GROMACS .gro file of N, CA and C in nm:
model
  528
    1MET      N    1 -13.631   4.954   5.494
    1MET     CA    2 -13.535   5.006   5.589
    1MET      C    3 -13.400   4.935   5.573
    2LYS      N    4 -13.405   4.805   5.551
    2LYS     CA    5 -13.281   4.730   5.534
    2LYS      C    6 -13.206   4.779   5.411
    3MET      N    7 -13.281   4.809   5.304
    3MET     CA    8 -13.219   4.860   5.181
    3MET      C    9 -13.150   4.993   5.210
    4LEU      N   10 -13.218   5.081   5.283
    4LEU     CA   11 -13.161   5.211   5.315
    4LEU      C   12 -13.033   5.194   5.398
    5ASN      N   13 -13.034   5.102   5.491
    5ASN     CA   14 -12.914   5.076   5.572
    5ASN      C   15 -12.797   5.028   5.487
    6ARG      N   16 -12.827   4.958   5.377
    6ARG     CA   17 -12.720   4.908   5.290
    6ARG      C   18 -12.662   5.016   5.201
    7ILE      N   19 -12.745   5.111   5.157
    7ILE     CA   20 -12.696   5.209   5.058
    7ILE      C   21 -12.660   5.345   5.118
    8ALA      N   22 -12.695   5.371   5.244
    8ALA     CA   23 -12.668   5.502   5.304
    8ALA      C   24 -12.569   5.487   5.419
    9THR      N   25 -12.476   5.582   5.428
    9THR     CA   26 -12.377   5.585   5.535
    9THR      C   27 -12.370   5.725   5.593
   10VAL      N   28 -12.365   5.733   5.726
   10VAL     CA   29 -12.349   5.861   5.792
   10VAL      C   30 -12.201   5.881   5.820
   11LYS      N   31 -12.145   5.991   5.767
   11LYS     CA   32 -12.003   6.020   5.785
   11LYS      C   33 -11.980   6.087   5.920
   12ASP      N   34 -11.854   6.097   5.962
   12ASP     CA   35 -11.818   6.158   6.090
   12ASP      C   36 -11.864   6.303   6.100
   13ASP      N   37 -11.870   6.374   5.987
   13ASP     CA   38 -11.910   6.515   5.991
   13ASP      C   39 -12.062   6.532   5.990
   14GLY      N   40 -12.137   6.421   5.993
   14GLY     CA   41 -12.283   6.428   6.000
   14GLY      C   42 -12.353   6.423   5.866
   15THR      N   43 -12.279   6.427   5.756
   15THR     CA   44 -12.343   6.419   5.625
   15THR      C   45 -12.377   6.274   5.594
   16VAL      N   46 -12.474   6.256   5.507
   16VAL     CA   47 -12.517   6.123   5.468
   16VAL      C   48 -12.479   6.100   5.323
   17VAL      N   49 -12.412   5.990   5.297
   17VAL     CA   50 -12.374   5.953   5.161
   17VAL      C   51 -12.463   5.837   5.120
   18VAL      N   52 -12.533   5.854   5.008
   18VAL     CA   53 -12.620   5.749   4.955
   18VAL      C   54 -12.557   5.698   4.827
   19ASP      N   55 -12.527   5.569   4.823
   19ASP     CA   56 -12.464   5.508   4.707
   19ASP      C   57 -12.560   5.404   4.650
   20VAL      N   58 -12.631   5.442   4.545
   20VAL     CA   59 -12.727   5.352   4.482
   20VAL      C   60 -12.654   5.277   4.371
   21PRO      N   61 -12.648   5.145   4.381
   21PRO     CA   62 -12.578   5.067   4.277
   21PRO      C   63 -12.642   5.088   4.140
   22SER      N   64 -12.560   5.082   4.036
   22SER     CA   65 -12.611   5.104   3.900
   22SER      C   66 -12.709   4.994   3.858
   23ASN      N   67 -12.698   4.877   3.917
   23ASN     CA   68 -12.788   4.767   3.881
   23ASN      C   69 -12.910   4.760   3.973
   24PHE      N   70 -12.933   4.866   4.048
   24PHE     CA   71 -13.045   4.872   4.142
   24PHE      C   72 -13.178   4.870   4.069
   25GLU      N   73 -13.268   4.783   4.110
   25GLU     CA   74 -13.399   4.773   4.047
   25GLU      C   75 -13.506   4.812   4.149
   26THR      N   76 -13.598   4.897   4.106
   26THR     CA   77 -13.704   4.942   4.197
   26THR      C   78 -13.799   4.829   4.233
   27THR      N   79 -13.800   4.724   4.153
   27THR     CA   80 -13.889   4.612   4.185
   27THR      C   81 -13.848   4.545   4.316
   28SER      N   82 -13.722   4.559   4.354
   28SER     CA   83 -13.676   4.499   4.479
   28SER      C   84 -13.727   4.574   4.601
   29LEU      N   85 -13.787   4.691   4.580
   29LEU     CA   86 -13.839   4.769   4.692
   29LEU      C   87 -13.975   4.719   4.740
   30ASN      N   88 -14.039   4.632   4.664
   30ASN     CA   89 -14.169   4.578   4.701
   30ASN      C   90 -14.270   4.690   4.723
   31LEU      N   91 -14.281   4.779   4.626
   31LEU     CA   92 -14.375   4.891   4.636
   31LEU      C   93 -14.517   4.842   4.612
   32ARG      N   94 -14.609   4.898   4.689
   32ARG     CA   95 -14.750   4.861   4.673
   32ARG      C   96 -14.815   4.954   4.572
   33SER      N   97 -14.932   4.916   4.525
   33SER     CA   98 -15.004   5.001   4.431
   33SER      C   99 -15.059   5.123   4.503
   34GLU      N  100 -15.102   5.222   4.426
   34GLU     CA  101 -15.154   5.346   4.484
   34GLU      C  102 -15.286   5.323   4.558
   35ASN      N  103 -15.352   5.211   4.536
   35ASN     CA  104 -15.481   5.185   4.598
   35ASN      C  105 -15.469   5.138   4.743
   36THR      N  106 -15.350   5.137   4.799
   36THR     CA  107 -15.330   5.085   4.934
   36THR      C  108 -15.330   5.195   5.039
   37TYR      N  109 -15.373   5.314   5.004
   37TYR     CA  110 -15.374   5.424   5.100
   37TYR      C  111 -15.460   5.386   5.221
   38GLY      N  112 -15.407   5.405   5.337
   38GLY     CA  113 -15.482   5.378   5.458
   38GLY      C  114 -15.466   5.237   5.512
   39GLU      N  115 -15.401   5.150   5.438
   39GLU     CA  116 -15.381   5.014   5.487
   39GLU      C  117 -15.271   5.012   5.592
   40ALA      N  118 -15.275   4.914   5.677
   40ALA     CA  119 -15.174   4.899   5.780
   40ALA      C  120 -15.037   4.874   5.717
   41VAL      N  121 -14.935   4.926   5.779
   41VAL     CA  122 -14.799   4.910   5.730
   41VAL      C  123 -14.721   4.828   5.831
   42ASP      N  124 -14.652   4.728   5.783
   42ASP     CA  125 -14.566   4.649   5.870
   42ASP      C  126 -14.431   4.718   5.879
   43GLU      N  127 -14.395   4.762   5.998
   43GLU     CA  128 -14.268   4.830   6.017
   43GLU      C  129 -14.173   4.739   6.092
   44GLU      N  130 -14.045   4.753   6.060
   44GLU     CA  131 -13.944   4.678   6.132
   44GLU      C  132 -13.929   4.737   6.272
   45PRO      N  133 -13.911   4.653   6.373
   45PRO     CA  134 -13.891   4.707   6.508
   45PRO      C  135 -13.758   4.782   6.515
   46VAL      N  136 -13.753   4.884   6.597
   46VAL     CA  137 -13.631   4.962   6.615
   46VAL      C  138 -13.537   4.885   6.706
   47ASP      N  139 -13.413   4.871   6.664
   47ASP     CA  140 -13.312   4.804   6.745
   47ASP      C  141 -13.251   4.909   6.838
   48LEU      N  142 -13.293   4.909   6.964
   48LEU     CA  143 -13.249   5.011   7.059
   48LEU      C  144 -13.101   5.001   7.093
   49THR      N  145 -13.038   4.890   7.062
   49THR     CA  146 -12.895   4.878   7.091
   49THR      C  147 -12.813   4.969   7.000
   50ASP      N  148 -12.871   5.008   6.884
   50ASP     CA  149 -12.799   5.097   6.793
   50ASP      C  150 -12.806   5.244   6.835
   51LEU      N  151 -12.903   5.277   6.921
   51LEU     CA  152 -12.918   5.415   6.965
   51LEU      C  153 -12.813   5.447   7.070
   52GLN      N  154 -12.749   5.559   7.052
   52GLN     CA  155 -12.647   5.602   7.147
   52GLN      C  156 -12.691   5.730   7.214
   53TYR      N  157 -12.650   5.748   7.337
   53TYR     CA  158 -12.679   5.872   7.408
   53TYR      C  159 -12.601   5.985   7.344
   54ARG      N  160 -12.668   6.093   7.315
   54ARG     CA  161 -12.604   6.212   7.259
   54ARG      C  162 -12.612   6.321   7.365
   55PRO      N  163 -12.498   6.366   7.415
   55PRO     CA  164 -12.503   6.471   7.518
   55PRO      C  165 -12.557   6.602   7.460
   56PRO      N  166 -12.617   6.684   7.544
   56PRO     CA  167 -12.667   6.814   7.497
   56PRO      C  168 -12.552   6.896   7.438
   57MET      N  169 -12.585   6.972   7.336
   57MET     CA  170 -12.486   7.057   7.271
   57MET      C  171 -12.515   7.204   7.300
   58GLN      N  172 -12.412   7.286   7.282
   58GLN     CA  173 -12.428   7.430   7.284
   58GLN      C  174 -12.431   7.472   7.137
   59ILE      N  175 -12.545   7.524   7.095
   59ILE     CA  176 -12.567   7.556   6.955
   59ILE      C  177 -12.586   7.706   6.939
   60VAL      N  178 -12.517   7.762   6.840
   60VAL     CA  179 -12.540   7.903   6.807
   60VAL      C  180 -12.607   7.908   6.670
   61ILE      N  181 -12.708   7.994   6.661
   61ILE     CA  182 -12.777   8.018   6.535
   61ILE      C  183 -12.743   8.161   6.494
   62LEU      N  184 -12.670   8.177   6.384
   62LEU     CA  185 -12.626   8.308   6.335
   62LEU      C  186 -12.721   8.355   6.226
   63ILE      N  187 -12.794   8.463   6.251
   63ILE     CA  188 -12.893   8.510   6.154
   63ILE      C  189 -12.874   8.658   6.126
   64VAL      N  190 -12.855   8.689   5.999
   64VAL     CA  191 -12.846   8.827   5.952
   64VAL      C  192 -12.968   8.853   5.866
   65GLY      N  193 -13.037   8.963   5.892
   65GLY     CA  194 -13.152   8.997   5.809
   65GLY      C  195 -13.263   9.064   5.886
   66THR      N  196 -13.383   9.047   5.836
   66THR     CA  197 -13.502   9.110   5.892
   66THR      C  198 -13.571   9.014   5.990
   67ARG      N  199 -13.678   9.061   6.050
   67ARG     CA  200 -13.754   8.974   6.141
   67ARG      C  201 -13.804   8.849   6.068
   68GLY      N  202 -13.838   8.865   5.942
   68GLY     CA  203 -13.882   8.750   5.863
   68GLY      C  204 -13.772   8.646   5.845
   69ASP      N  205 -13.647   8.690   5.852
   69ASP     CA  206 -13.534   8.596   5.846
   69ASP      C  207 -13.512   8.531   5.982
   70VAL      N  208 -13.532   8.607   6.088
   70VAL     CA  209 -13.504   8.561   6.224
   70VAL      C  210 -13.612   8.465   6.276
   71GLN      N  211 -13.737   8.497   6.250
   71GLN     CA  212 -13.849   8.425   6.310
   71GLN      C  213 -13.846   8.273   6.290
   72PRO      N  214 -13.819   8.221   6.170
   72PRO     CA  215 -13.817   8.074   6.155
   72PRO      C  216 -13.708   8.008   6.240
   73PHE      N  217 -13.598   8.079   6.260
   73PHE     CA  218 -13.488   8.022   6.338
   73PHE      C  219 -13.518   8.024   6.487
   74VAL      N  220 -13.606   8.113   6.530
   74VAL     CA  221 -13.652   8.110   6.669
   74VAL      C  222 -13.726   7.979   6.693
   75ALA      N  223 -13.812   7.940   6.599
   75ALA     CA  224 -13.885   7.813   6.612
   75ALA      C  225 -13.788   7.695   6.613
   76ILE      N  226 -13.687   7.699   6.528
   76ILE     CA  227 -13.587   7.592   6.526
   76ILE      C  228 -13.513   7.587   6.659
   77GLY      N  229 -13.476   7.703   6.710
   77GLY     CA  230 -13.407   7.710   6.839
   77GLY      C  231 -13.490   7.654   6.952
   78LYS      N  232 -13.620   7.685   6.952
   78LYS     CA  233 -13.709   7.632   7.056
   78LYS      C  234 -13.716   7.479   7.048
   79ARG      N  235 -13.723   7.426   6.929
   79ARG     CA  236 -13.729   7.280   6.913
   79ARG      C  237 -13.599   7.217   6.963
   80LEU      N  238 -13.486   7.279   6.931
   80LEU     CA  239 -13.357   7.227   6.979
   80LEU      C  240 -13.351   7.230   7.131
   81GLN      N  241 -13.407   7.335   7.192
   81GLN     CA  242 -13.414   7.341   7.338
   81GLN      C  243 -13.499   7.225   7.392
   82ASP      N  244 -13.609   7.196   7.323
   82ASP     CA  245 -13.695   7.085   7.365
   82ASP      C  246 -13.616   6.954   7.369
   83TYR      N  247 -13.516   6.942   7.283
   83TYR     CA  248 -13.432   6.822   7.280
   83TYR      C  249 -13.317   6.830   7.381
   84GLY      N  250 -13.314   6.935   7.461
   84GLY     CA  251 -13.215   6.944   7.568
   84GLY      C  252 -13.090   7.024   7.538
   85HIS      N  253 -13.084   7.090   7.424
   85HIS     CA  254 -12.965   7.165   7.387
   85HIS      C  255 -12.973   7.309   7.439
   86ARG      N  256 -12.859   7.368   7.461
   86ARG     CA  257 -12.851   7.511   7.494
   86ARG      C  258 -12.840   7.585   7.361
   87VAL      N  259 -12.929   7.682   7.339
   87VAL     CA  260 -12.935   7.751   7.211
   87VAL      C  261 -12.915   7.900   7.230
   88ARG      N  262 -12.820   7.953   7.155
   88ARG     CA  263 -12.794   8.097   7.150
   88ARG      C  264 -12.829   8.144   7.010
   89LEU      N  265 -12.918   8.242   7.001
   89LEU     CA  266 -12.952   8.300   6.871
   89LEU      C  267 -12.879   8.433   6.861
   90ALA      N  268 -12.784   8.440   6.770
   90ALA     CA  269 -12.706   8.562   6.749
   90ALA      C  270 -12.761   8.634   6.627
   91THR      N  271 -12.809   8.755   6.650
   91THR     CA  272 -12.867   8.834   6.542
   91THR      C  273 -12.853   8.982   6.579
   92HIS      N  274 -12.915   9.068   6.502
   92HIS     CA  275 -12.905   9.212   6.525
   92HIS      C  276 -12.970   9.252   6.658
   93ALA      N  277 -12.915   9.358   6.718
   93ALA     CA  278 -12.957   9.403   6.851
   93ALA      C  279 -13.106   9.438   6.858
   94ASN      N  280 -13.164   9.484   6.749
   94ASN     CA  281 -13.305   9.523   6.755
   94ASN      C  282 -13.399   9.403   6.769
   95PHE      N  283 -13.347   9.281   6.757
   95PHE     CA  284 -13.430   9.161   6.777
   95PHE      C  285 -13.410   9.099   6.915
   96ARG      N  286 -13.337   9.166   7.000
   96ARG     CA  287 -13.304   9.115   7.133
   96ARG      C  288 -13.428   9.069   7.210
   97GLU      N  289 -13.525   9.159   7.227
   97GLU     CA  290 -13.645   9.127   7.306
   97GLU      C  291 -13.724   9.012   7.242
   98PHE      N  292 -13.732   9.012   7.111
   98PHE     CA  293 -13.803   8.906   7.040
   98PHE      C  294 -13.741   8.770   7.071
   99VAL      N  295 -13.609   8.763   7.069
   99VAL     CA  296 -13.537   8.637   7.094
   99VAL      C  297 -13.550   8.597   7.241
  100LEU      N  298 -13.528   8.693   7.332
  100LEU     CA  299 -13.535   8.663   7.475
  100LEU      C  300 -13.676   8.623   7.517
  101THR      N  301 -13.776   8.689   7.462
  101THR     CA  302 -13.915   8.656   7.494
  101THR      C  303 -13.949   8.514   7.453
  102ALA      N  304 -13.885   8.467   7.348
  102ALA     CA  305 -13.907   8.329   7.302
  102ALA      C  306 -13.836   8.228   7.392
  103GLY      N  307 -13.754   8.277   7.486
  103GLY     CA  308 -13.686   8.188   7.578
  103GLY      C  309 -13.550   8.141   7.531
  104LEU      N  310 -13.497   8.205   7.427
  104LEU     CA  311 -13.364   8.169   7.377
  104LEU      C  312 -13.260   8.266   7.431
  105GLU      N  313 -13.137   8.222   7.433
  105GLU     CA  314 -13.026   8.310   7.469
  105GLU      C  315 -12.997   8.401   7.350
  106PHE      N  316 -12.966   8.527   7.378
  106PHE     CA  317 -12.941   8.624   7.271
  106PHE      C  318 -12.796   8.668   7.273
  107TYR      N  319 -12.740   8.689   7.154
  107TYR     CA  320 -12.608   8.750   7.140
  107TYR      C  321 -12.614   8.846   7.021
  108PRO      N  322 -12.567   8.971   7.039
  108PRO     CA  323 -12.580   9.069   6.931
  108PRO      C  324 -12.476   9.051   6.820
  109LEU      N  325 -12.524   9.058   6.697
  109LEU     CA  326 -12.435   9.062   6.580
  109LEU      C  327 -12.428   9.206   6.531
  110GLY      N  328 -12.320   9.238   6.461
  110GLY     CA  329 -12.304   9.371   6.403
  110GLY      C  330 -12.393   9.389   6.282
  111GLY      N  331 -12.388   9.508   6.228
  111GLY     CA  332 -12.467   9.540   6.109
  111GLY      C  333 -12.606   9.590   6.145
  112ASP      N  334 -12.662   9.666   6.054
  112ASP     CA  335 -12.795   9.724   6.073
  112ASP      C  336 -12.890   9.659   5.973
  113PRO      N  337 -12.990   9.583   6.020
  113PRO     CA  338 -13.079   9.513   5.928
  113PRO      C  339 -13.159   9.608   5.839
  114LYS      N  340 -13.186   9.729   5.888
  114LYS     CA  341 -13.261   9.825   5.806
  114LYS      C  342 -13.178   9.866   5.685
  115ILE      N  343 -13.050   9.897   5.706
  115ILE     CA  344 -12.962   9.936   5.596
  115ILE      C  345 -12.944   9.819   5.499
  116LEU      N  346 -12.927   9.698   5.554
  116LEU     CA  347 -12.911   9.580   5.469
  116LEU      C  348 -13.036   9.555   5.385
  117ALA      N  349 -13.154   9.566   5.446
  117ALA     CA  350 -13.279   9.542   5.373
  117ALA      C  351 -13.300   9.646   5.264
  118GLU      N  352 -13.272   9.772   5.295
  118GLU     CA  353 -13.286   9.878   5.194
  118GLU      C  354 -13.193   9.852   5.076
  119TYR      N  355 -13.071   9.810   5.107
  119TYR     CA  356 -12.973   9.780   5.003
  119TYR      C  357 -13.021   9.666   4.913
  120MET      N  358 -13.072   9.558   4.976
  120MET     CA  359 -13.117   9.442   4.899
  120MET      C  360 -13.237   9.476   4.811
  121VAL      N  361 -13.329   9.557   4.863
  121VAL     CA  362 -13.447   9.597   4.785
  121VAL      C  363 -13.404   9.685   4.668
  122LYS      N  364 -13.316   9.778   4.696
  122LYS     CA  365 -13.271   9.873   4.593
  122LYS      C  366 -13.191   9.804   4.483
  123ASN      N  367 -13.107   9.708   4.519
  123ASN     CA  368 -13.015   9.647   4.423
  123ASN      C  369 -13.059   9.511   4.372
  124LYS      N  370 -13.159   9.452   4.431
  124LYS     CA  371 -13.207   9.319   4.389
  124LYS      C  372 -13.094   9.216   4.383
  125GLY      N  373 -13.000   9.230   4.471
  125GLY     CA  374 -12.887   9.137   4.474
  125GLY      C  375 -12.771   9.199   4.549
  126PHE      N  376 -12.654   9.150   4.526
  126PHE     CA  377 -12.538   9.195   4.601
  126PHE      C  378 -12.452   9.299   4.530
  127LEU      N  379 -12.474   9.325   4.401
  127LEU     CA  380 -12.392   9.422   4.330
  127LEU      C  381 -12.447   9.562   4.352
  128PRO      N  382 -12.365   9.654   4.400
  128PRO     CA  383 -12.413   9.789   4.428
  128PRO      C  384 -12.449   9.864   4.300
  129SER      N  385 -12.555   9.946   4.310
  129SER     CA  386 -12.597  10.025   4.194
  129SER      C  387 -12.520  10.156   4.186
  130ALA      N  388 -12.457  10.195   4.296
  130ALA     CA  389 -12.380  10.319   4.296
  130ALA      C  390 -12.251  10.298   4.375
  131PRO      N  391 -12.139  10.354   4.327
  131PRO     CA  392 -12.011  10.338   4.398
  131PRO      C  393 -12.015  10.390   4.542
  132SER      N  394 -12.101  10.487   4.570
  132SER     CA  395 -12.107  10.543   4.706
  132SER      C  396 -12.158  10.441   4.808
  133GLU      N  397 -12.225  10.337   4.761
  133GLU     CA  398 -12.278  10.235   4.852
  133GLU      C  399 -12.170  10.136   4.898
  134ILE      N  400 -12.063  10.127   4.825
  134ILE     CA  401 -11.960  10.027   4.856
  134ILE      C  402 -11.902  10.045   4.996
  135PRO      N  403 -11.860  10.166   5.037
  135PRO     CA  404 -11.805  10.179   5.173
  135PRO      C  405 -11.909  10.146   5.282
  136ILE      N  406 -12.034  10.182   5.257
  136ILE     CA  407 -12.139  10.154   5.356
  136ILE      C  408 -12.155  10.003   5.373
  137GLN      N  409 -12.161   9.931   5.262
  137GLN     CA  410 -12.180   9.786   5.270
  137GLN      C  411 -12.055   9.715   5.321
  138ARG      N  412 -11.938   9.768   5.290
  138ARG     CA  413 -11.814   9.711   5.347
  138ARG      C  414 -11.817   9.720   5.499
  139LYS      N  415 -11.861   9.834   5.548
  139LYS     CA  416 -11.870   9.855   5.693
  139LYS      C  417 -11.970   9.755   5.753
  140GLN      N  418 -12.084   9.738   5.687
  140GLN     CA  419 -12.185   9.643   5.734
  140GLN      C  420 -12.127   9.501   5.742
  141ILE      N  421 -12.064   9.459   5.635
  141ILE     CA  422 -12.007   9.323   5.630
  141ILE      C  423 -11.897   9.307   5.735
  142LYS      N  424 -11.814   9.408   5.751
  142LYS     CA  425 -11.706   9.402   5.850
  142LYS      C  426 -11.765   9.386   5.991
  143GLU      N  427 -11.869   9.464   6.022
  143GLU     CA  428 -11.932   9.455   6.154
  143GLU      C  429 -11.991   9.316   6.177
  144ILE      N  430 -12.053   9.262   6.075
  144ILE     CA  431 -12.112   9.128   6.087
  144ILE      C  432 -12.003   9.024   6.109
  145ILE      N  433 -11.904   9.024   6.021
  145ILE     CA  434 -11.798   8.922   6.028
  145ILE      C  435 -11.722   8.927   6.160
  146PHE      N  436 -11.690   9.048   6.208
  146PHE     CA  437 -11.615   9.059   6.332
  146PHE      C  438 -11.699   9.026   6.456
  147SER      N  439 -11.829   9.011   6.440
  147SER     CA  440 -11.913   8.973   6.555
  147SER      C  441 -11.944   8.823   6.557
  148LEU      N  442 -11.908   8.750   6.452
  148LEU     CA  443 -11.942   8.608   6.444
  148LEU      C  444 -11.864   8.522   6.543
  149LEU      N  445 -11.733   8.539   6.551
  149LEU     CA  446 -11.653   8.457   6.642
  149LEU      C  447 -11.691   8.479   6.788
  150PRO      N  448 -11.705   8.604   6.834
  150PRO     CA  449 -11.749   8.622   6.973
  150PRO      C  450 -11.885   8.556   7.001
  151ALA      N  451 -11.973   8.555   6.903
  151ALA     CA  452 -12.104   8.491   6.921
  151ALA      C  453 -12.090   8.342   6.946
  152CYS      N  454 -11.980   8.284   6.899
  152CYS     CA  455 -11.957   8.140   6.912
  152CYS      C  456 -11.879   8.101   7.037
  153LYS      N  457 -11.812   8.197   7.100
  153LYS     CA  458 -11.724   8.158   7.210
  153LYS      C  459 -11.732   8.244   7.336
  154ASP      N  460 -11.789   8.362   7.327
  154ASP     CA  461 -11.792   8.451   7.444
  154ASP      C  462 -11.903   8.412   7.541
  155PRO      N  463 -11.883   8.443   7.670
  155PRO     CA  464 -11.988   8.413   7.769
  155PRO      C  465 -12.115   8.492   7.739
  156ASP      N  466 -12.225   8.446   7.798
  156ASP     CA  467 -12.351   8.517   7.785
  156ASP      C  468 -12.334   8.660   7.837
  157ILE      N  469 -12.381   8.756   7.761
  157ILE     CA  470 -12.363   8.897   7.795
  157ILE      C  471 -12.435   8.933   7.924
  158ASP      N  472 -12.552   8.876   7.947
  158ASP     CA  473 -12.632   8.911   8.065
  158ASP      C  474 -12.589   8.835   8.190
  159THR      N  475 -12.562   8.705   8.176
  159THR     CA  476 -12.536   8.622   8.294
  159THR      C  477 -12.388   8.591   8.316
  160GLY      N  478 -12.307   8.605   8.212
  160GLY     CA  479 -12.165   8.570   8.223
  160GLY      C  480 -12.140   8.420   8.216
  161ILE      N  481 -12.244   8.341   8.192
  161ILE     CA  482 -12.227   8.196   8.182
  161ILE      C  483 -12.143   8.164   8.058
  162PRO      N  484 -12.036   8.084   8.076
  162PRO     CA  485 -11.948   8.052   7.963
  162PRO      C  486 -12.024   7.983   7.849
  163PHE      N  487 -11.973   8.002   7.728
  163PHE     CA  488 -12.034   7.942   7.610
  163PHE      C  489 -11.923   7.902   7.514
  164LYS      N  490 -11.926   7.778   7.471
  164LYS     CA  491 -11.833   7.730   7.368
  164LYS      C  492 -11.914   7.646   7.272
  165VAL      N  493 -11.928   7.693   7.150
  165VAL     CA  494 -12.018   7.632   7.054
  165VAL      C  495 -11.975   7.492   7.013
  166ASP      N  496 -12.074   7.403   7.003
  166ASP     CA  497 -12.054   7.269   6.949
  166ASP      C  498 -12.106   7.258   6.807
  167ALA      N  499 -12.208   7.339   6.774
  167ALA     CA  500 -12.268   7.334   6.640
  167ALA      C  501 -12.315   7.474   6.601
  168ILE      N  502 -12.301   7.505   6.472
  168ILE     CA  503 -12.341   7.636   6.419
  168ILE      C  504 -12.447   7.616   6.312
  169ILE      N  505 -12.553   7.694   6.323
  169ILE     CA  506 -12.656   7.701   6.219
  169ILE      C  507 -12.657   7.846   6.173
  170ALA      N  508 -12.657   7.869   6.043
  170ALA     CA  509 -12.652   8.008   5.995
  170ALA      C  510 -12.727   8.022   5.863
  171ASN      N  511 -12.780   8.143   5.841
  171ASN     CA  512 -12.836   8.173   5.709
  171ASN      C  513 -12.724   8.232   5.624
  172PRO      N  514 -12.729   8.220   5.492
  172PRO     CA  515 -12.618   8.262   5.405
  172PRO      C  516 -12.567   8.405   5.427
  173PRO      N  517 -12.652   8.506   5.450
  173PRO     CA  518 -12.596   8.640   5.469
  173PRO      C  519 -12.502   8.651   5.589
  174ALA      N  520 -12.512   8.560   5.684
  174ALA     CA  521 -12.423   8.564   5.800
  174ALA      C  522 -12.278   8.538   5.762
  175TYR      N  523 -12.257   8.479   5.646
  175TYR     CA  524 -12.121   8.452   5.601
  175TYR      C  525 -12.059   8.570   5.529
  176GLY      N  526 -12.134   8.678   5.515
  176GLY     CA  527 -12.082   8.796   5.446
  176GLY      C  528 -12.087   8.776   5.300
   0.00000   0.00000   0.00000
């Protein structure tokens, strides 16, 4: 743990930078042989003075796609709620009941997941197979993109409770 504290730094934006010196030797890690499975491990005590209170955040999860894309993020949202955060899952309107039933706040995103899924299956990627598909997909992307900012700042549609995002989690299709 001391070694990790020396070589890893958490930046202000939350990323971790690990700088392993070129002269670093693994022998300094004091690794045990593989035959030590199940043996007791001596752990360093946690210094509670280093822990800081983190206020609850308002988190939006932006998900574009099918139920299979949405479902894992529902679990993530529930876990974040367990940690005391307010979680809004912004996705397509047809997943509203699924999200609300899970106990998360819902916000509708534009675009039709059925049209998007058909397009992805047909084209196996993002390049259209026919020019006639371009206007349809442009409309889809425009609807998605224009719904992202309101999902991050508009009040809850049902309750009117204000919302101002502190953190955003998104799957890549949400970026258009």
